[in-house]
mmCIF file of C-alpha atoms in Angstrom:
data_model
loop_
_atom_site.group_PDB
_atom_site.id
_atom_site.type_symbol
_atom_site.label_atom_id
_atom_site.label_comp_id
_atom_site.label_asym_id
_atom_site.label_seq_id
_atom_site.Cartn_x
_atom_site.Cartn_y
_atom_site.Cartn_z
ATOM 1 C CA ALA Q 1 60.820 59.745 153.462
ATOM 2 C CA TYR Q 2 57.119 59.353 151.281
ATOM 3 C CA GLU Q 3 58.310 55.585 150.676
ATOM 4 C CA TYR Q 4 59.326 55.471 154.325
ATOM 5 C CA GLY Q 5 55.865 56.496 155.812
ATOM 6 C CA ALA Q 6 53.643 54.395 153.447
ATOM 7 C CA LEU Q 7 55.758 51.606 154.445
ATOM 8 C CA ILE Q 8 54.718 52.310 157.919
ATOM 9 C CA ALA Q 9 51.266 52.886 157.171
ATOM 10 C CA ARG Q 10 51.334 49.168 155.516
ATOM 11 C CA GLU Q 11 52.652 47.849 158.610
ATOM 12 C CA THR Q 12 50.267 49.963 160.671
ATOM 13 C CA LEU Q 13 47.129 48.825 158.808
ATOM 14 C CA ALA Q 14 48.405 44.625 158.624
ATOM 15 C CA SER Q 15 48.529 45.049 162.632
ATOM 16 C CA GLY Q 16 45.260 46.043 162.660
ATOM 17 C CA HIS Q 17 45.167 49.565 163.479
ATOM 18 C CA HIS Q 18 45.057 52.727 161.719
ATOM 19 C CA VAL Q 19 47.199 55.136 162.611
ATOM 20 C CA SER Q 20 50.828 55.357 162.836
ATOM 21 C CA LEU Q 21 52.264 57.254 166.312
ATOM 22 C CA GLY Q 22 54.805 59.244 164.321
ATOM 23 C CA PRO Q 23 57.226 60.738 162.855
ATOM 24 C CA GLY Q 24 58.561 62.493 165.565
ATOM 25 C CA ILE Q 25 60.002 66.035 164.932
ATOM 26 C CA ASN Q 26 61.442 67.576 167.814
ATOM 27 C CA MET Q 27 64.861 69.343 167.195
ATOM 28 C CA MET Q 28 67.909 66.934 168.253
ATOM 29 C CA ARG Q 29 69.285 69.709 171.318
ATOM 30 C CA THR Q 30 70.856 67.488 173.256
ATOM 31 C CA PRO Q 31 72.836 63.905 172.567
ATOM 32 C CA LEU Q 32 71.026 62.891 176.188
ATOM 33 C CA ASN Q 33 67.805 63.416 174.894
ATOM 34 C CA GLY Q 34 66.160 59.277 174.556
ATOM 35 C CA ARG Q 35 64.013 59.736 171.987
ATOM 36 C CA ASN Q 36 66.565 61.175 169.578
ATOM 37 C CA PHE Q 37 66.719 57.944 167.337
ATOM 38 C CA GLU Q 38 63.362 58.610 165.674
ATOM 39 C CA TYR Q 39 63.970 63.002 165.188
ATOM 40 C CA TYR Q 40 65.159 63.922 162.105
ATOM 41 C CA GLY Q 41 68.302 66.150 163.284
ATOM 42 C CA GLU Q 42 69.021 69.757 164.440
ATOM 43 C CA ASP Q 43 67.549 71.687 161.416
ATOM 44 C CA PRO Q 44 63.624 72.407 161.972
ATOM 45 C CA VAL Q 45 62.869 72.781 158.186
ATOM 46 C CA LEU Q 46 65.153 69.801 157.749
ATOM 47 C CA ALA Q 47 63.302 67.904 159.570
ATOM 48 C CA GLY Q 48 59.565 69.463 158.985
ATOM 49 C CA ARG Q 49 60.731 68.446 155.152
ATOM 50 C CA ILE Q 50 61.246 65.196 155.899
ATOM 51 C CA ALA Q 51 58.146 65.008 158.121
ATOM 52 C CA SER Q 52 56.142 66.097 155.329
ATOM 53 C CA GLY Q 53 56.745 63.055 152.957
ATOM 54 C CA TYR Q 54 56.236 60.984 156.047
ATOM 55 C CA ILE Q 55 52.737 62.033 156.773
ATOM 56 C CA ARG Q 56 51.594 61.653 152.510
ATOM 57 C CA GLY Q 57 53.061 58.407 152.455
ATOM 58 C CA CYS Q 58 51.484 57.248 155.079
ATOM 59 C CA GLN Q 59 47.936 58.801 154.884
ATOM 60 C CA ASP Q 60 47.986 58.441 150.900
ATOM 61 C CA MET Q 61 48.052 54.196 152.074
ATOM 62 C CA GLY Q 62 44.944 54.856 154.582
ATOM 63 C CA ALA Q 63 46.690 55.414 157.330
ATOM 64 C CA GLY Q 64 46.778 58.084 159.819
ATOM 65 C CA ALA Q 65 50.273 59.748 160.794
ATOM 66 C CA THR Q 66 50.831 61.544 163.694
ATOM 67 C CA PRO Q 67 53.780 64.449 163.981
ATOM 68 C CA LYS Q 68 54.892 64.520 167.857
ATOM 69 C CA HIS Q 69 55.712 65.904 170.603
ATOM 70 C CA LEU Q 70 54.030 69.534 170.726
ATOM 71 C CA ALA Q 71 56.580 70.531 171.843
ATOM 72 C CA LEU Q 72 59.318 71.994 173.417
ATOM 73 C CA ASN Q 73 60.743 67.674 174.824
ATOM 74 C CA ASN Q 74 64.436 68.087 173.483
ATOM 75 C CA GLN Q 75 65.898 66.401 176.660
ATOM 76 C CA GLU Q 76 65.581 63.474 179.130
ATOM 77 C CA ILE Q 77 66.380 64.342 182.604
ATOM 78 C CA CYS Q 78 62.604 65.595 183.951
ATOM 79 C CA ARG Q 79 60.815 65.015 180.430
ATOM 80 C CA THR Q 80 57.649 64.289 181.779
ATOM 81 C CA VAL Q 81 57.609 67.011 184.264
ATOM 82 C CA GLY Q 82 59.945 70.024 183.514
ATOM 83 C CA SER Q 83 59.000 73.098 182.375
ATOM 84 C CA SER Q 84 60.736 74.234 179.044
ATOM 85 C CA ASN Q 85 60.733 78.325 179.353
ATOM 86 C CA ILE Q 86 60.978 80.278 176.138
ATOM 87 C CA ASP Q 87 60.375 83.111 174.531
ATOM 88 C CA GLU Q 88 57.833 83.601 171.660
ATOM 89 C CA ARG Q 89 60.113 83.983 168.775
ATOM 90 C CA SER Q 90 62.817 80.831 169.884
ATOM 91 C CA LEU Q 91 59.687 78.857 169.907
ATOM 92 C CA ARG Q 92 58.574 79.567 166.929
ATOM 93 C CA GLU Q 93 61.295 79.848 164.553
ATOM 94 C CA ILE Q 94 63.517 77.036 166.236
ATOM 95 C CA TYR Q 95 60.803 74.459 167.630
ATOM 96 C CA LEU Q 96 57.528 75.325 165.739
ATOM 97 C CA THR Q 97 58.932 75.482 162.242
ATOM 98 C CA ALA Q 98 59.009 71.226 161.520
ATOM 99 C CA PHE Q 99 55.356 70.816 163.146
ATOM 100 C CA GLU Q 100 53.888 74.314 160.758
ATOM 101 C CA ILE Q 101 55.891 72.224 157.851
ATOM 102 C CA ALA Q 102 54.177 69.302 158.429
ATOM 103 C CA VAL Q 103 51.287 70.720 159.081
ATOM 104 C CA LYS Q 104 51.016 72.833 156.202
ATOM 105 C CA GLU Q 105 52.478 70.329 153.670
ATOM 106 C CA GLY Q 106 51.863 67.106 155.387
ATOM 107 C CA HIS Q 107 48.449 68.394 156.060
ATOM 108 C CA PRO Q 108 48.646 65.073 159.247
ATOM 109 C CA TRP Q 109 45.115 63.823 160.388
ATOM 110 C CA MET Q 110 46.871 63.726 164.039
ATOM 111 C CA MET Q 111 49.064 64.860 166.519
ATOM 112 C CA MET Q 112 50.880 64.552 169.893
ATOM 113 C CA SER Q 113 51.316 66.886 172.545
ATOM 114 C CA SER Q 114 54.327 66.541 174.745
ATOM 115 C CA TYR Q 115 55.259 65.351 178.676
ATOM 116 C CA ASN Q 116 56.634 68.744 179.382
ATOM 117 C CA LYS Q 117 55.571 71.740 180.516
ATOM 118 C CA ILE Q 118 55.807 75.020 178.242
ATOM 119 C CA ASN Q 119 56.501 78.280 180.464
ATOM 120 C CA GLY Q 120 54.866 76.623 183.366
ATOM 121 C CA THR Q 121 51.733 75.162 181.763
ATOM 122 C CA TYR Q 122 51.715 71.420 180.794
ATOM 123 C CA ALA Q 123 51.737 70.990 176.863
ATOM 124 C CA SER Q 124 48.486 68.820 176.564
ATOM 125 C CA ALA Q 125 46.968 72.324 178.444
ATOM 126 C CA CYS Q 126 48.580 74.773 176.276
ATOM 127 C CA ARG Q 127 46.227 76.978 174.354
ATOM 128 C CA LEU Q 128 48.541 79.598 172.729
ATOM 129 C CA VAL Q 129 50.679 76.314 171.105
ATOM 130 C CA GLN Q 130 47.802 74.060 170.558
ATOM 131 C CA GLN Q 131 44.991 76.295 170.019
ATOM 132 C CA GLN Q 132 46.174 79.938 169.215
ATOM 133 C CA ILE Q 133 49.147 78.356 166.803
ATOM 134 C CA VAL Q 134 49.010 75.256 165.766
ATOM 135 C CA LYS Q 135 45.191 74.863 164.861
ATOM 136 C CA ASP Q 136 44.020 78.435 164.797
ATOM 137 C CA GLU Q 137 46.882 79.612 162.991
ATOM 138 C CA PHE Q 138 48.450 76.308 161.175
ATOM 139 C CA GLY Q 139 45.403 75.322 160.424
ATOM 140 C CA PHE Q 140 45.344 71.911 161.788
ATOM 141 C CA ASP Q 141 42.192 70.111 161.258
ATOM 142 C CA GLY Q 142 43.169 66.964 162.846
ATOM 143 C CA VAL Q 143 42.656 65.555 166.436
ATOM 144 C CA MET Q 144 45.090 66.708 168.924
ATOM 145 C CA VAL Q 145 45.935 63.783 171.630
ATOM 146 C CA SER Q 146 48.157 63.651 174.245
ATOM 147 C CA ASP Q 147 51.053 61.007 175.293
ATOM 148 C CA TRP Q 148 50.357 58.292 177.186
ATOM 149 C CA GLY Q 149 49.053 59.780 181.005
ATOM 150 C CA GLY Q 150 50.334 63.352 179.808
ATOM 151 C CA ALA Q 151 46.524 64.986 180.452
ATOM 152 C CA HIS Q 152 46.287 66.489 184.209
ATOM 153 C CA ASP Q 153 44.208 69.065 184.258
ATOM 154 C CA THR Q 154 40.218 68.459 182.653
ATOM 155 C CA LYS Q 155 39.706 72.298 182.332
ATOM 156 C CA GLY Q 156 42.845 73.056 181.304
ATOM 157 C CA CYS Q 157 42.523 70.416 178.310
ATOM 158 C CA ALA Q 158 39.269 70.842 177.674
ATOM 159 C CA LEU Q 159 40.297 74.719 176.897
ATOM 160 C CA GLY Q 160 43.785 74.605 175.376
ATOM 161 C CA GLY Q 161 43.133 72.479 172.467
ATOM 162 C CA LEU Q 162 43.533 69.234 173.778
ATOM 163 C CA ASP Q 163 41.342 66.706 172.023
ATOM 164 C CA LEU Q 164 41.857 63.312 173.105
ATOM 165 C CA GLU Q 165 43.703 61.337 175.765
ATOM 166 C CA MET Q 166 45.914 58.615 175.851
ATOM 167 C CA GLY Q 167 46.598 55.737 178.729
ATOM 168 C CA GLN Q 168 44.954 57.450 182.051
ATOM 169 C CA GLY Q 169 42.683 54.815 182.570
ATOM 170 C CA LEU Q 170 41.028 54.921 186.043
ATOM 171 C CA ASP Q 171 42.945 58.602 186.097
ATOM 172 C CA SER Q 172 41.103 59.996 183.006
ATOM 173 C CA LYS Q 173 40.617 63.672 182.987
ATOM 174 C CA MET Q 174 38.775 63.658 179.446
ATOM 175 C CA GLY Q 175 35.942 60.970 181.107
ATOM 176 C CA LYS Q 176 34.089 61.675 183.764
ATOM 177 C CA PRO Q 177 35.436 64.276 184.759
ATOM 178 C CA LEU Q 178 35.273 66.451 181.305
ATOM 179 C CA LEU Q 179 31.667 64.964 181.136
ATOM 180 C CA GLU Q 180 30.910 66.790 184.441
ATOM 181 C CA MET Q 181 32.394 69.966 183.508
ATOM 182 C CA ALA Q 182 30.295 70.136 180.437
ATOM 183 C CA LYS Q 183 26.765 69.490 182.370
ATOM 184 C CA ALA Q 184 27.851 72.021 184.829
ATOM 185 C CA GLY Q 185 28.304 74.848 181.974
ATOM 186 C CA GLU Q 186 31.812 74.974 182.863
ATOM 187 C CA ILE Q 187 33.121 73.503 179.713
ATOM 188 C CA PRO Q 188 31.055 75.167 177.020
ATOM 189 C CA GLU Q 189 29.079 72.719 174.445
ATOM 190 C CA ALA Q 190 30.855 73.966 171.334
ATOM 191 C CA VAL Q 191 34.222 73.555 172.335
ATOM 192 C CA ILE Q 192 33.175 69.990 172.814
ATOM 193 C CA ASP Q 193 31.022 69.505 169.705
ATOM 194 C CA GLU Q 194 34.595 70.634 167.915
ATOM 195 C CA LYS Q 195 36.690 68.217 169.641
ATOM 196 C CA VAL Q 196 33.914 65.294 168.234
ATOM 197 C CA ARG Q 197 33.990 66.472 165.248
ATOM 198 C CA ARG Q 198 37.966 66.351 164.701
ATOM 199 C CA VAL Q 199 37.446 62.712 165.908
ATOM 200 C CA LEU Q 200 34.703 61.982 163.484
ATOM 201 C CA ARG Q 201 36.692 63.307 160.824
ATOM 202 C CA LEU Q 202 40.099 61.212 161.752
ATOM 203 C CA PHE Q 203 37.225 58.460 161.912
ATOM 204 C CA TYR Q 204 36.058 58.973 157.711
ATOM 205 C CA ARG Q 205 39.750 59.710 156.946
ATOM 206 C CA THR Q 206 40.976 56.366 158.459
ATOM 207 C CA GLY Q 207 37.917 54.190 156.833
ATOM 208 C CA ARG Q 208 36.163 53.752 159.973
ATOM 209 C CA PHE Q 209 32.811 54.608 158.028
ATOM 210 C CA ALA Q 210 32.103 52.612 155.272
ATOM 211 C CA PRO Q 211 29.932 54.202 152.599
ATOM 212 C CA THR Q 212 27.136 51.258 153.626
ATOM 213 C CA GLY Q 213 27.422 52.139 157.181
ATOM 214 C CA GLU Q 214 29.270 49.312 157.781
ATOM 215 C CA GLN Q 215 32.408 49.464 160.025
#
């Protein structure tokens, strides 16, 4: 897994990019999941250990890794809008264990939230999973990024632990709407500062800020 991650990093850097959007570590709970080809099976401990090797190999070469999709994105039907409803014990023991191992052993520089809802709240705005468990409890210090078009609620995402949105374009939730909310005092400045800090940390980790100031 380490050697594979290093190979992915070399391909990533050779293409002019600085972050790999993998590994995918959701559990293979049904054969009908269209993303199963990139996941590591049904065992969360095994998936976490394989992912950790990938992450270390990738990042040792200078490219960031992005374990995904956080969390409970284990089916294809209604993958972008359905709600995965679950009790906290099952959430932790089955669906978050691989992410916990990946964070504590692999130390990824990014992590991607999933499209689905978790107990009725979109994953990109789920404070319990993104902020309280993964960031505060597991110790994830990288950038929490949305899947493409996966951010739906500006305030929910901002306060729920999302740092960066992707693929929204003119429908951006974390651009102008977030700026307006911050200026109006609806989003604390400290929350914005923390997101900026994480993004800048990613820039430093991937070598985008050279010691001379050149990029």
